[in-house]
Amino acid sequence: VLRLVLATAVGRLAGRLSRLLGRGGSAVPGLVAEKLDPRTIERLSAPIRRGVIVVTGTNGKTTTTKMLVGILEGEGWRVVTNPTGSNLARGIATRLLEVASWRGRVDADVAVFEADEAAVRNLARRLQPKVIVVTNLARDQLDRYGELATTAAHAAEAVRHAGVAVLNADDPLVADLASGAPAVRFFGAAEGIRRSMPHDSGLYGPGEEGAPSALDLSLERAEPEGDGQTIELVSASGERAAVPLQVPGAYNGYNAAAAVLAAVQCGVPFARAVVALEEIRPAFGRGQVVEHRGRRIKLLLVKNPAGFNQAIRLLAALPSGATVLIAINDLDADGRDVSWLWDARVEDLAGSGHCFGTAGIRALDMALRLKYAGLEAWSETDFPAALRRFVDGTPAGETGYLVPTYTAMLRFLDLLLPGTSRREAWS
Amino acid sequence: MTDLVIAHLYPYEMNIYGDTGNVIALRRRLEWRGLEARVDPVPAGTPYDFGGADLVFGGGGQDRSQLRVAEDLQQRAAALREAVAGGTVFLTICGTYQLFGRRFLTQEGREIPGIGVFAMETVGGRRRMIGNIIVATPWGDLVGFENHSGRTLLDPGQKSLGKVKKGYGNNETRREEGAVTDNCFGTYLHGSLLPKNPSFADELLRRALQHRHGQAVSLEPLDDRLEHLAARAAARRP
């Protein structure tokens, strides 16, 4: 205990110093505390009354985490969660330190932690989560994560440490994780939706279909409405609910199903979980709308071909003439290899009648991708100039669609909402 | 009417790093000149007559797919070697490039036989060679992105694709990249390779059209300003 108290105190002090030095709310406290007590995470998380929930996967982690936190807070529970992006061990340790008392006690009912796919194996072992949610597994930034088989192996190791695994039945790589989990609950979608969401092996060919699993929660409908959509969820016991969501896209319907099913595993009744969903606002950059110079800028973060295809599907369904700015950076957090742009189905935007611009360090790569899909675009590598041109091209009162990679999104949010990215960014 | 037949080797198995972009580029650059390409997917286990193809493309894959594909490739070895000897144009990238050598020795010491079109061997290493790469070739500087742990060693006398100006290439020491035998090209460059290297794309198309028609063919020039600007921007990246 003494060691933990010391680690907590020094870690928090380090955090305060780091902020004083203007380095923002980084992962410094977690790093420092873990040096002093390598079991900081274990010790701080163990007393959390209803246990820990871990959310991992390639796409949808942040949104699913946010939805789950909203549902659990709706129960009146004290929930600890990590801010988006801080999904490695040091980020989670930092968050636990922030909410711990000086004696190193975390007073919380439940914790919901988003975990990076490469870190989840280690984190699950240390957190021994009551529930683990795996949203989907697709190829992502191969220079950073390596091969998809490696990511799947990490997830397979992680689910062993969870009480129950909440798995996407429609993603064969995720469904395969069931064999290693102590208990499993499946979410998935009706056939029409499932077919519109190809999983990784289906991205490039006929795909591999596993035997369909019996669903514990099914997404039966997902129809666009306003900035979001209305979805319909049906539980295995026949409970049914139509829910207006503030986030668009069938993929967010999947995230909602995952969040509800995980909440039910924690004892939240289905009916209350779905009501809480309505209130949940889009996560940072994931369908978030920002007002700017009389226009509405809708952000659709993309990180990999599967996520890009989801954004493309959403854009292709819009009425003709929308303004779209695609911003591609190639820093470490984005993935240095931009080859993945060629794996996305950009051709599906041909005939959309939208007006395209490209921005970011690799604006020209994106412009070239559009050219080979038969689409013209203007390009601007300077962020303020690109934003100005994009906004000028969007009629007042209308919505413009900004599709950035991670660090490009931070740059734009700094321009749209000064100070945001500093709070959200991670070291 | 089909003006050119492109065989896409293992499109469902070997498709990481945007290699499909090369097929998009070839097809588009023909279309922009009023020519039409037919693309035949050739997945593992499906019979295919390479005698009917003018250009064969094969991309990079994840380790597991590469193993599966290596066995299938052995079944086609004689047909593919015959096509190379007959002047069919080949572009092989990363995983397929490695398997067009004599063999690939994995890091665990396992031997995966190749089909021996290129006089070379590849040995798996621990450290990956990752980053933007520039290679000087007879068709100008090629710009791409490499990401491989295999180190490829060309036999003396095996022609390389070019000299590495930035990055690693076949291995860290020799500053050479890729291999060329007749009309068969091998390289580690993703990116996708062809969209940002239009002169090289056109060289492949010219050779493939010549192979089909038995005489030299000239291609109408295209406006490649965007291609060159994008290549220049990529060349400056780490």
XYZ file of C-alpha atoms in Angstrom:
665
model
C 0.000 0.000 0.000
C 2.819 2.359 0.883
C 4.325 1.833 -2.534
C 1.015 2.609 -4.231
C 0.519 5.734 -2.103
C 3.988 6.898 -3.083
C 3.424 6.082 -6.758
C 0.097 7.896 -6.690
C 1.525 10.993 -5.062
C 4.602 11.241 -7.237
C 2.671 10.422 -10.391
C 0.143 13.139 -9.697
C 2.842 15.626 -8.848
C 4.568 14.819 -12.119
C 1.301 15.466 -13.928
C 0.898 18.841 -12.274
C 4.480 19.790 -13.116
C 4.026 18.702 -16.705
C 0.934 20.865 -17.027
C 2.722 23.801 -15.402
C 5.464 23.427 -17.990
C 2.794 23.702 -20.643
C 3.003 20.141 -21.867
C -0.726 19.614 -21.490
C -2.485 16.706 -19.824
C -0.137 14.044 -21.050
C 0.431 10.490 -19.915
C 3.336 11.590 -17.701
C 1.663 10.720 -14.350
C 0.929 7.185 -15.497
C 4.424 6.716 -16.831
C 6.023 7.949 -13.618
C 3.734 5.993 -11.281
C 4.260 2.793 -13.274
C 7.992 3.212 -12.871
C 7.620 3.419 -9.073
C 4.975 0.718 -8.827
C 4.591 -1.459 -11.909
C 1.314 -2.761 -10.480
C -0.311 0.675 -10.308
C -3.060 -0.267 -12.768
C -3.824 -3.553 -11.002
C -3.964 -1.988 -7.563
C -5.955 1.092 -8.526
C -8.515 -0.791 -10.614
C -9.106 -3.780 -8.302
C -11.432 -2.035 -5.817
C -13.764 -0.650 -8.524
C -17.079 -2.016 -7.306
C -18.696 -3.373 -10.435
C -15.463 -4.059 -12.223
C -13.827 -2.921 -15.433
C -15.069 -3.020 -19.015
C -12.508 -2.945 -21.834
C -13.440 -1.875 -25.375
C -11.103 -2.739 -28.229
C -11.154 -3.277 -32.003
C -10.007 -1.494 -35.146
C -12.855 0.969 -35.627
C -15.570 2.225 -33.280
C -13.706 1.944 -29.955
C -14.135 5.576 -29.000
C -17.813 5.819 -29.941
C -18.688 2.517 -28.263
C -16.848 3.578 -25.099
C -18.661 6.889 -25.064
C -22.045 5.204 -25.518
C -21.339 2.687 -22.786
C -20.214 5.396 -20.370
C -23.411 7.325 -21.110
C -25.600 4.305 -20.432
C -23.829 3.449 -17.160
C -23.873 7.054 -15.943
C -27.585 7.030 -16.681
C -27.835 4.390 -13.947
C -26.430 6.912 -11.514
C -23.124 5.056 -11.312
C -19.755 6.705 -10.886
C -17.888 5.804 -14.064
C -14.158 6.159 -14.735
C -13.094 6.284 -18.385
C -10.037 7.277 -20.382
C -10.145 10.242 -22.750
C -10.025 9.325 -26.439
C -6.550 8.548 -27.698
C -5.142 7.730 -24.229
C -5.725 4.058 -24.787
C -2.332 2.615 -23.877
C -1.320 1.433 -20.368
C 0.198 4.787 -19.441
C -2.969 6.642 -20.440
C -5.152 4.346 -18.376
C -2.762 4.555 -15.402
C -2.870 8.344 -15.697
C -6.644 8.393 -15.656
C -6.802 6.116 -12.609
C -4.303 8.363 -10.794
C -6.359 11.447 -11.561
C -9.439 10.013 -9.874
C -7.618 8.248 -7.010
C -7.536 9.624 -3.478
C -4.135 10.470 -1.993
C -4.130 7.012 -0.421
C -4.492 5.481 -3.860
C -8.167 4.553 -3.655
C -10.420 4.873 -6.670
C -13.974 5.566 -5.652
C -15.952 4.352 -8.651
C -18.748 1.938 -9.463
C -17.386 0.901 -12.805
C -14.576 1.694 -15.251
C -14.861 1.683 -19.042
C -11.515 1.759 -20.814
C -10.856 1.971 -24.515
C -7.769 -0.140 -25.301
C -5.487 0.055 -28.328
C -5.442 -3.243 -30.255
C -1.711 -3.630 -29.734
C -1.942 -2.916 -25.990
C -5.123 -4.835 -25.171
C -3.456 -8.160 -24.504
C -1.360 -6.720 -21.727
C -4.143 -4.467 -20.444
C -6.698 -7.274 -20.201
C -4.257 -9.376 -18.219
C -3.720 -6.504 -15.814
C -7.280 -5.229 -15.559
C -9.049 -8.645 -15.499
C -12.134 -7.013 -17.018
C -15.603 -8.209 -16.184
C -16.573 -7.534 -19.809
C -14.487 -7.089 -22.952
C -16.033 -5.676 -26.132
C -14.420 -6.304 -29.536
C -16.003 -4.084 -32.181
C -14.279 -5.363 -35.371
C -10.834 -6.276 -36.687
C -9.572 -4.918 -40.002
C -6.226 -4.029 -41.469
C -4.989 -0.778 -40.060
C -1.759 1.193 -40.427
C 0.421 -1.781 -41.233
C 3.601 0.162 -40.502
C 2.373 0.522 -36.930
C 0.273 -2.504 -36.056
C 1.868 -5.071 -38.353
C -0.238 -7.834 -39.743
C -3.888 -8.360 -39.003
C -3.190 -11.925 -37.832
C -0.982 -10.471 -35.065
C -3.724 -8.084 -33.974
C -6.224 -10.957 -33.912
C -3.820 -13.036 -31.813
C -3.540 -10.189 -29.292
C -7.316 -9.977 -29.053
C -7.583 -13.760 -28.633
C -5.186 -13.570 -25.688
C -7.098 -10.630 -24.202
C -10.545 -12.276 -24.192
C -9.185 -15.117 -22.009
C -8.844 -12.661 -19.148
C -12.399 -11.325 -19.344
C -15.476 -12.613 -17.553
C -17.561 -12.305 -20.682
C -16.657 -11.295 -24.231
C -19.128 -9.155 -26.188
C -18.298 -9.950 -29.810
C -19.302 -8.839 -33.288
C -20.831 -11.942 -34.863
C -20.676 -10.422 -38.359
C -16.892 -10.077 -38.381
C -15.396 -13.562 -38.801
C -12.106 -12.610 -37.142
C -13.983 -11.321 -34.087
C -16.471 -14.201 -33.982
C -13.507 -16.601 -33.972
C -12.416 -15.155 -30.629
C -15.381 -16.909 -28.990
C -13.524 -20.202 -28.630
C -11.049 -18.683 -26.161
C -13.475 -16.688 -24.037
C -14.917 -17.973 -20.747
C -18.382 -16.702 -21.807
C -19.635 -14.987 -24.959
C -22.445 -12.675 -26.029
C -22.878 -11.829 -29.706
C -24.156 -8.669 -31.347
C -24.757 -8.398 -35.079
C -27.117 -7.065 -37.700
C -29.919 -8.113 -40.013
C -28.775 -9.357 -43.402
C -29.345 -6.125 -45.345
C -27.134 -4.132 -42.987
C -24.561 -6.889 -42.698
C -24.089 -6.998 -46.446
C -23.434 -3.254 -46.551
C -20.593 -3.650 -44.030
C -17.941 -5.879 -45.566
C -15.432 -7.196 -43.046
C -11.745 -7.377 -43.800
C -11.655 -10.500 -45.965
C -14.740 -9.217 -47.786
C -13.026 -5.934 -48.658
C -11.084 -7.469 -51.502
C -13.071 -10.408 -52.711
C -15.866 -12.816 -52.078
C -14.795 -13.028 -48.430
C -14.971 -15.838 -45.946
C -18.322 -16.394 -44.303
C -18.448 -18.305 -41.054
C -21.541 -20.100 -39.787
C -23.940 -17.446 -38.477
C -23.923 -17.213 -34.694
C -27.118 -16.859 -32.674
C -27.362 -13.177 -31.754
C -27.927 -11.896 -28.235
C -28.629 -8.462 -29.651
C -29.458 -7.631 -33.242
C -29.401 -4.377 -35.182
C -32.513 -4.720 -37.311
C -32.699 -1.313 -38.937
C -30.505 1.777 -39.419
C -32.034 4.683 -41.343
C -30.502 8.150 -41.697
C -32.372 10.934 -39.950
C -31.135 14.495 -39.494
C -27.494 14.431 -38.416
C -27.926 10.952 -37.054
C -30.174 7.972 -37.662
C -32.898 5.814 -36.195
C -31.896 2.299 -35.330
C -33.897 -0.656 -34.149
C -32.442 -3.107 -31.657
C -33.915 -6.492 -30.776
C -32.724 -8.668 -27.909
C -32.685 -12.475 -27.896
C -35.601 -12.482 -25.475
C -37.651 -10.424 -27.921
C -37.337 -6.961 -26.390
C -37.414 -4.402 -29.179
C -36.661 -0.670 -29.306
C -36.438 2.029 -31.972
C -33.764 4.528 -30.929
C -32.903 7.904 -32.437
C -29.100 8.190 -32.427
C -27.156 11.421 -32.794
C -24.411 9.657 -34.764
C -24.796 8.662 -38.425
C -23.872 5.489 -40.278
C -24.778 1.819 -39.902
C -21.359 1.229 -38.355
C -22.454 3.374 -35.430
C -25.559 1.187 -35.204
C -23.165 -1.698 -34.567
C -21.371 0.375 -31.927
C -24.698 1.105 -30.228
C -25.582 -2.606 -30.222
C -22.190 -3.414 -28.676
C -22.638 -0.779 -25.971
C -26.159 -1.905 -25.057
C -25.152 -5.559 -24.924
C -22.153 -4.763 -22.705
C -24.326 -2.648 -20.409
C -26.825 -5.499 -20.092
C -23.938 -7.743 -18.957
C -23.389 -5.269 -16.124
C -26.974 -5.555 -14.994
C -28.522 -2.574 -16.816
C -32.010 -3.425 -18.123
C -32.277 -3.326 -21.948
C -35.101 -0.765 -21.873
C -33.087 1.724 -19.816
C -29.912 1.198 -21.826
C -31.567 2.094 -25.128
C -33.201 5.211 -23.684
C -29.808 6.441 -22.483
C -28.392 6.006 -26.002
C -30.529 8.848 -27.348
C -28.681 11.398 -25.249
C -25.216 10.430 -26.393
C -23.497 13.024 -28.490
C -20.950 12.096 -31.142
C -17.432 11.469 -29.871
C -14.592 13.800 -30.811
C -14.422 13.897 -34.617
C -16.697 10.880 -35.078
C -19.757 12.455 -36.664
C -19.285 15.555 -34.505
C -20.732 18.771 -35.943
C -18.973 22.107 -35.417
C -20.543 25.469 -36.283
C -18.134 27.665 -38.185
C -18.765 30.949 -40.023
C -22.444 30.123 -40.425
C -21.786 26.640 -41.805
C -22.033 23.270 -40.138
C -18.835 21.257 -40.426
C -19.372 17.559 -39.907
C -16.253 15.579 -39.013
C -15.798 11.981 -40.113
C -12.464 10.662 -38.826
C -10.859 7.987 -41.038
C -7.864 5.825 -40.170
C -7.940 2.776 -42.412
C -9.703 1.384 -45.517
C -12.630 -0.116 -43.572
C -13.301 3.188 -41.806
C -12.822 5.131 -45.035
C -15.367 2.895 -46.768
C -17.880 3.670 -44.020
C -17.390 7.389 -44.578
C -17.642 6.884 -48.350
C -20.924 5.006 -47.971
C -22.279 7.856 -45.878
C -21.124 10.504 -48.384
C -22.430 8.572 -51.388
C -25.908 8.508 -49.828
C -26.056 12.325 -49.476
C -27.966 14.484 -51.954
C -25.745 15.648 -54.815
C -23.634 18.785 -54.404
C -22.243 18.378 -50.896
C -18.830 19.895 -50.180
C -16.266 17.368 -49.013
C -12.732 18.032 -47.764
C -10.539 14.953 -47.342
C -7.408 15.628 -45.285
C -4.632 13.050 -45.253
C -1.601 13.280 -42.980
C 1.182 10.697 -42.772
C 2.591 11.248 -39.292
C 3.181 8.275 -36.963
C -0.312 8.460 -35.452
C -1.880 8.428 -38.929
C 0.313 5.684 -40.346
C 3.213 6.787 -42.541
C 2.125 4.654 -45.478
C -0.752 6.195 -47.427
C -1.168 3.191 -49.741
C -4.429 2.384 -47.965
C -6.127 5.220 -49.839
C -6.047 2.917 -52.874
C -7.840 0.151 -50.962
C -10.874 2.299 -50.208
C -13.791 2.239 -52.627
C -13.374 5.843 -53.728
C -14.947 4.875 -57.067
C -18.299 4.702 -55.227
C -18.204 8.512 -55.045
C -18.095 8.885 -58.833
C -21.434 10.290 -59.896
C -22.141 11.656 -56.400
C -22.020 15.200 -57.754
C -20.168 16.362 -54.639
C -17.428 19.014 -54.689
C -14.126 17.650 -53.427
C -11.084 19.274 -51.947
C -8.023 17.623 -50.445
C -5.754 18.824 -47.653
C -3.009 17.623 -45.338
C 0.594 16.623 -45.816
C -0.472 14.077 -48.439
C -3.216 16.180 -50.053
C -1.808 15.378 -53.493
C -1.954 11.627 -52.911
C -5.627 11.975 -52.118
C -6.218 14.207 -55.139
C -4.536 11.559 -57.272
C -6.710 8.831 -55.747
C -9.786 10.888 -56.653
C -8.453 11.528 -60.173
C -8.107 7.785 -60.795
C -11.671 7.337 -59.512
C -12.776 9.873 -62.128
C -13.221 12.794 -59.718
C -11.705 16.243 -59.749
C -10.535 17.974 -56.605
C -8.683 21.065 -55.512
C -5.703 20.584 -53.166
C -4.231 22.740 -50.446
C -1.551 21.536 -48.036
C -1.772 24.597 -45.798
C -4.424 23.880 -43.144
C -5.852 27.388 -42.580
C -5.992 28.008 -46.347
C -7.678 24.650 -46.958
C -10.276 25.335 -44.274
C -10.984 28.795 -45.684
C -11.468 27.449 -49.199
C -13.650 24.581 -47.975
C -15.862 26.873 -45.902
C -16.085 29.475 -48.684
C -17.258 26.721 -51.017
C -19.968 25.564 -48.611
C -23.126 27.694 -48.865
C -24.079 29.484 -45.631
C -26.436 27.390 -43.509
C -25.331 24.179 -45.228
C -23.257 21.262 -43.999
C -19.730 20.614 -45.245
C -18.123 17.216 -44.698
C -14.585 17.108 -43.353
C -12.938 13.685 -43.625
C -9.532 13.808 -41.873
C -6.968 11.348 -40.573
C -6.152 11.637 -36.885
C -3.482 14.329 -36.808
C -5.160 16.264 -39.631
C -8.298 16.291 -37.489
C -6.342 17.750 -34.566
C -5.043 20.526 -36.819
C -8.527 21.398 -38.060
C -10.083 21.264 -34.616
C -7.414 23.672 -33.410
C -8.646 26.058 -36.100
C -12.352 25.373 -35.543
C -12.336 25.170 -31.739
C -9.038 26.596 -30.470
C -7.595 24.607 -27.567
C -9.502 21.369 -28.194
C -6.756 19.256 -29.604
C -4.439 20.048 -26.714
C -6.998 18.526 -24.357
C -7.557 15.505 -26.566
C -4.106 14.887 -27.916
C -1.879 12.319 -26.370
C 1.840 12.302 -25.999
C -13.259 -4.560 -77.577
C -10.461 -5.718 -75.342
C -7.141 -4.092 -76.179
C -5.148 -5.615 -73.334
C -5.598 -8.503 -70.916
C -4.309 -8.046 -67.376
C -4.108 -11.089 -65.112
C -4.292 -10.144 -61.451
C -2.547 -12.885 -59.477
C -4.067 -13.660 -56.083
C -6.235 -10.544 -55.764
C -8.005 -11.911 -52.674
C -4.897 -13.284 -50.990
C -2.173 -10.756 -51.790
C -3.661 -7.322 -51.454
C -2.161 -5.331 -48.636
C -0.591 -1.918 -49.030
C -2.883 -0.727 -51.771
C -1.397 -2.857 -54.513
C -4.806 -2.948 -56.169
C -4.093 0.701 -56.991
C -1.649 -0.517 -59.629
C -4.419 -2.302 -61.493
C -6.602 0.801 -61.209
C -3.769 2.894 -62.667
C -3.103 0.545 -65.594
C -6.765 0.334 -66.475
C -7.350 4.090 -66.231
C -4.288 5.053 -68.252
C -5.543 2.817 -71.055
C -9.083 4.196 -70.784
C -7.834 7.772 -71.031
C -6.357 6.778 -74.389
C -9.522 5.120 -75.604
C -8.205 1.628 -74.936
C -9.900 -1.017 -72.892
C -8.377 -3.552 -70.539
C -9.899 -6.740 -69.286
C -8.750 -7.720 -65.805
C -8.848 -11.435 -64.976
C -8.665 -12.254 -61.287
C -6.533 -15.353 -60.706
C -7.133 -16.531 -57.131
C -5.350 -19.556 -55.642
C -6.773 -22.839 -56.851
C -8.340 -21.451 -60.033
C -6.916 -22.686 -63.353
C -5.712 -19.928 -65.676
C -4.008 -19.876 -69.066
C -1.275 -17.235 -68.882
C -0.823 -17.531 -72.642
C -3.854 -15.238 -73.008
C -2.536 -12.505 -70.723
C -0.408 -9.547 -71.816
C 0.401 -8.223 -68.360
C 0.454 -10.156 -65.094
C 0.317 -8.336 -61.773
C 0.915 -9.750 -58.270
C 1.024 -7.786 -55.026
C 2.133 -8.076 -51.422
C 0.417 -10.131 -48.762
C 0.423 -10.925 -45.099
C 2.621 -13.852 -44.028
C -0.228 -16.325 -43.745
C -1.515 -15.542 -47.264
C 2.000 -15.702 -48.640
C 2.378 -19.282 -47.406
C -0.908 -20.316 -48.980
C -0.015 -18.612 -52.237
C 3.484 -20.130 -52.355
C 2.031 -23.622 -52.735
C -0.352 -22.537 -55.462
C 2.453 -20.756 -57.269
C 4.432 -24.003 -57.495
C 1.582 -25.513 -59.526
C 1.878 -22.643 -61.990
C 5.681 -22.394 -62.009
C 6.244 -23.884 -65.469
C 3.445 -21.845 -67.071
C 4.684 -18.617 -65.501
C 8.315 -19.216 -66.499
C 7.147 -19.942 -70.028
C 5.153 -16.694 -70.095
C 8.196 -14.722 -68.904
C 10.334 -16.335 -71.596
C 7.646 -15.489 -74.160
C 7.797 -11.791 -73.344
C 4.637 -11.386 -71.263
C 4.974 -8.343 -69.017
C 5.020 -8.978 -65.246
C 4.891 -6.602 -62.330
C 5.469 -8.383 -59.023
C 5.528 -6.525 -55.734
C 6.819 -7.405 -52.276
C 5.434 -10.863 -51.371
C 4.925 -11.968 -54.975
C 8.318 -10.494 -55.942
C 9.984 -12.589 -53.216
C 8.289 -15.760 -54.467
C 9.521 -15.073 -58.010
C 13.036 -15.678 -56.649
C 14.502 -19.119 -55.937
C 13.394 -19.297 -52.338
C 12.414 -17.451 -49.226
C 13.941 -18.446 -45.893
C 11.707 -17.295 -43.071
C 13.026 -15.934 -39.802
C 12.131 -19.268 -38.188
C 14.341 -21.062 -40.695
C 11.535 -22.445 -42.799
C 12.179 -22.651 -46.539
C 9.474 -21.525 -48.933
C 10.349 -22.431 -52.507
C 9.877 -19.757 -55.161
C 9.573 -20.191 -58.921
C 13.065 -18.976 -59.810
C 12.278 -16.368 -62.424
C 14.699 -14.041 -60.670
C 18.154 -15.314 -59.694
C 17.840 -14.289 -56.068
C 17.033 -15.406 -52.538
C 15.253 -13.704 -49.697
C 15.961 -14.182 -46.001
C 13.498 -13.075 -43.335
C 14.918 -10.709 -40.726
C 13.744 -9.287 -37.469
C 13.907 -5.571 -38.247
C 11.404 -4.254 -40.750
C 12.540 -1.811 -43.404
C 9.823 0.822 -43.434
C 9.589 4.195 -45.093
C 9.340 6.218 -48.259
C 11.860 5.146 -50.859
C 13.329 6.626 -54.057
C 14.922 4.409 -56.697
C 16.796 5.654 -59.765
C 15.853 3.541 -62.802
C 16.124 3.828 -66.582
C 12.490 5.039 -66.458
C 13.238 7.866 -64.073
C 13.149 8.019 -60.295
C 10.481 5.752 -58.829
C 8.891 6.862 -55.562
C 7.126 4.455 -53.231
C 6.776 3.110 -49.727
C 8.528 -0.028 -48.540
C 7.606 -2.219 -45.584
C 9.332 -5.589 -45.470
C 11.465 -7.720 -43.185
C 12.777 -9.940 -45.992
C 16.274 -9.153 -47.252
C 16.696 -10.005 -50.897
C 20.084 -10.853 -52.338
C 20.495 -10.865 -56.119
C 22.952 -13.328 -57.680
C 25.836 -11.734 -59.564
C 24.471 -11.098 -63.056
C 20.836 -10.682 -61.968
C 19.782 -7.207 -63.086
C 18.200 -4.968 -60.459
C 15.414 -2.476 -61.115
C 17.576 0.427 -60.016
C 19.767 2.149 -57.442
C 18.368 3.221 -54.083
C 18.648 6.990 -53.567
C 16.711 6.977 -50.311
C 15.442 4.078 -48.188
C 16.576 0.444 -48.065
C 15.518 -1.513 -51.153
C 16.406 -5.200 -51.485
C 18.561 -5.079 -48.354
C 20.313 -2.527 -46.168
C 23.768 -2.896 -47.653
C 23.780 -3.036 -51.436
C 21.739 0.073 -52.256
C 19.955 -1.741 -55.047
C 16.264 -2.362 -55.409
C 14.103 -4.838 -57.268
C 14.941 -7.161 -60.127
C 14.342 -7.269 -63.893
C 14.434 -10.320 -66.171
C 13.145 -9.804 -69.725
C 9.769 -8.098 -69.280
C 9.389 -9.328 -65.703
C 9.774 -6.659 -63.021
C 10.004 -7.181 -59.276
C 10.076 -4.508 -56.577
C 9.346 -3.744 -52.926
C 7.633 -0.457 -53.763
C 4.060 0.053 -52.564
C 2.431 3.413 -52.610
C 0.574 2.356 -54.764
C 3.572 2.225 -57.133
C 2.094 3.013 -60.552
C -0.191 6.009 -59.889
C 2.720 8.192 -58.740
C 5.133 6.780 -61.321
C 3.269 7.277 -64.595
C 6.316 6.926 -66.865
C 6.962 3.472 -65.475
C 3.261 2.595 -65.751
C 3.328 3.605 -69.417
C 6.515 1.633 -70.013
C 4.721 -1.489 -68.770
C 1.692 -0.711 -70.935
C 3.832 -0.085 -74.029
C 5.650 -3.388 -73.575
C 2.382 -5.238 -72.963
C 0.744 -3.722 -76.070
C 3.818 -4.564 -78.110
C 3.664 -8.124 -76.812
C 0.054 -8.328 -77.935
C 0.436 -6.714 -81.354
C 3.963 -7.852 -82.157
C 5.106 -4.349 -83.027
C 6.152 -1.183 -81.258
C 3.230 0.901 -80.044
C 3.331 4.557 -79.102
C 1.077 5.873 -76.365
C -0.564 9.263 -76.503
C 0.922 11.506 -73.791
C -1.338 12.302 -70.827
C -1.432 15.258 -68.476
C 0.610 13.839 -65.603
C 1.252 17.048 -63.682
C -0.684 15.884 -60.607
C 1.120 12.526 -60.660
C 4.516 14.220 -60.685
C 3.558 16.711 -57.958
C 2.294 13.889 -55.736
C 5.498 11.912 -56.361
C 7.623 14.917 -55.464
C 5.668 15.431 -52.224
C 6.037 11.749 -51.308
C 9.769 11.813 -52.027
C 10.258 14.446 -49.330
C 8.569 12.351 -46.620
C 10.585 10.208 -44.141
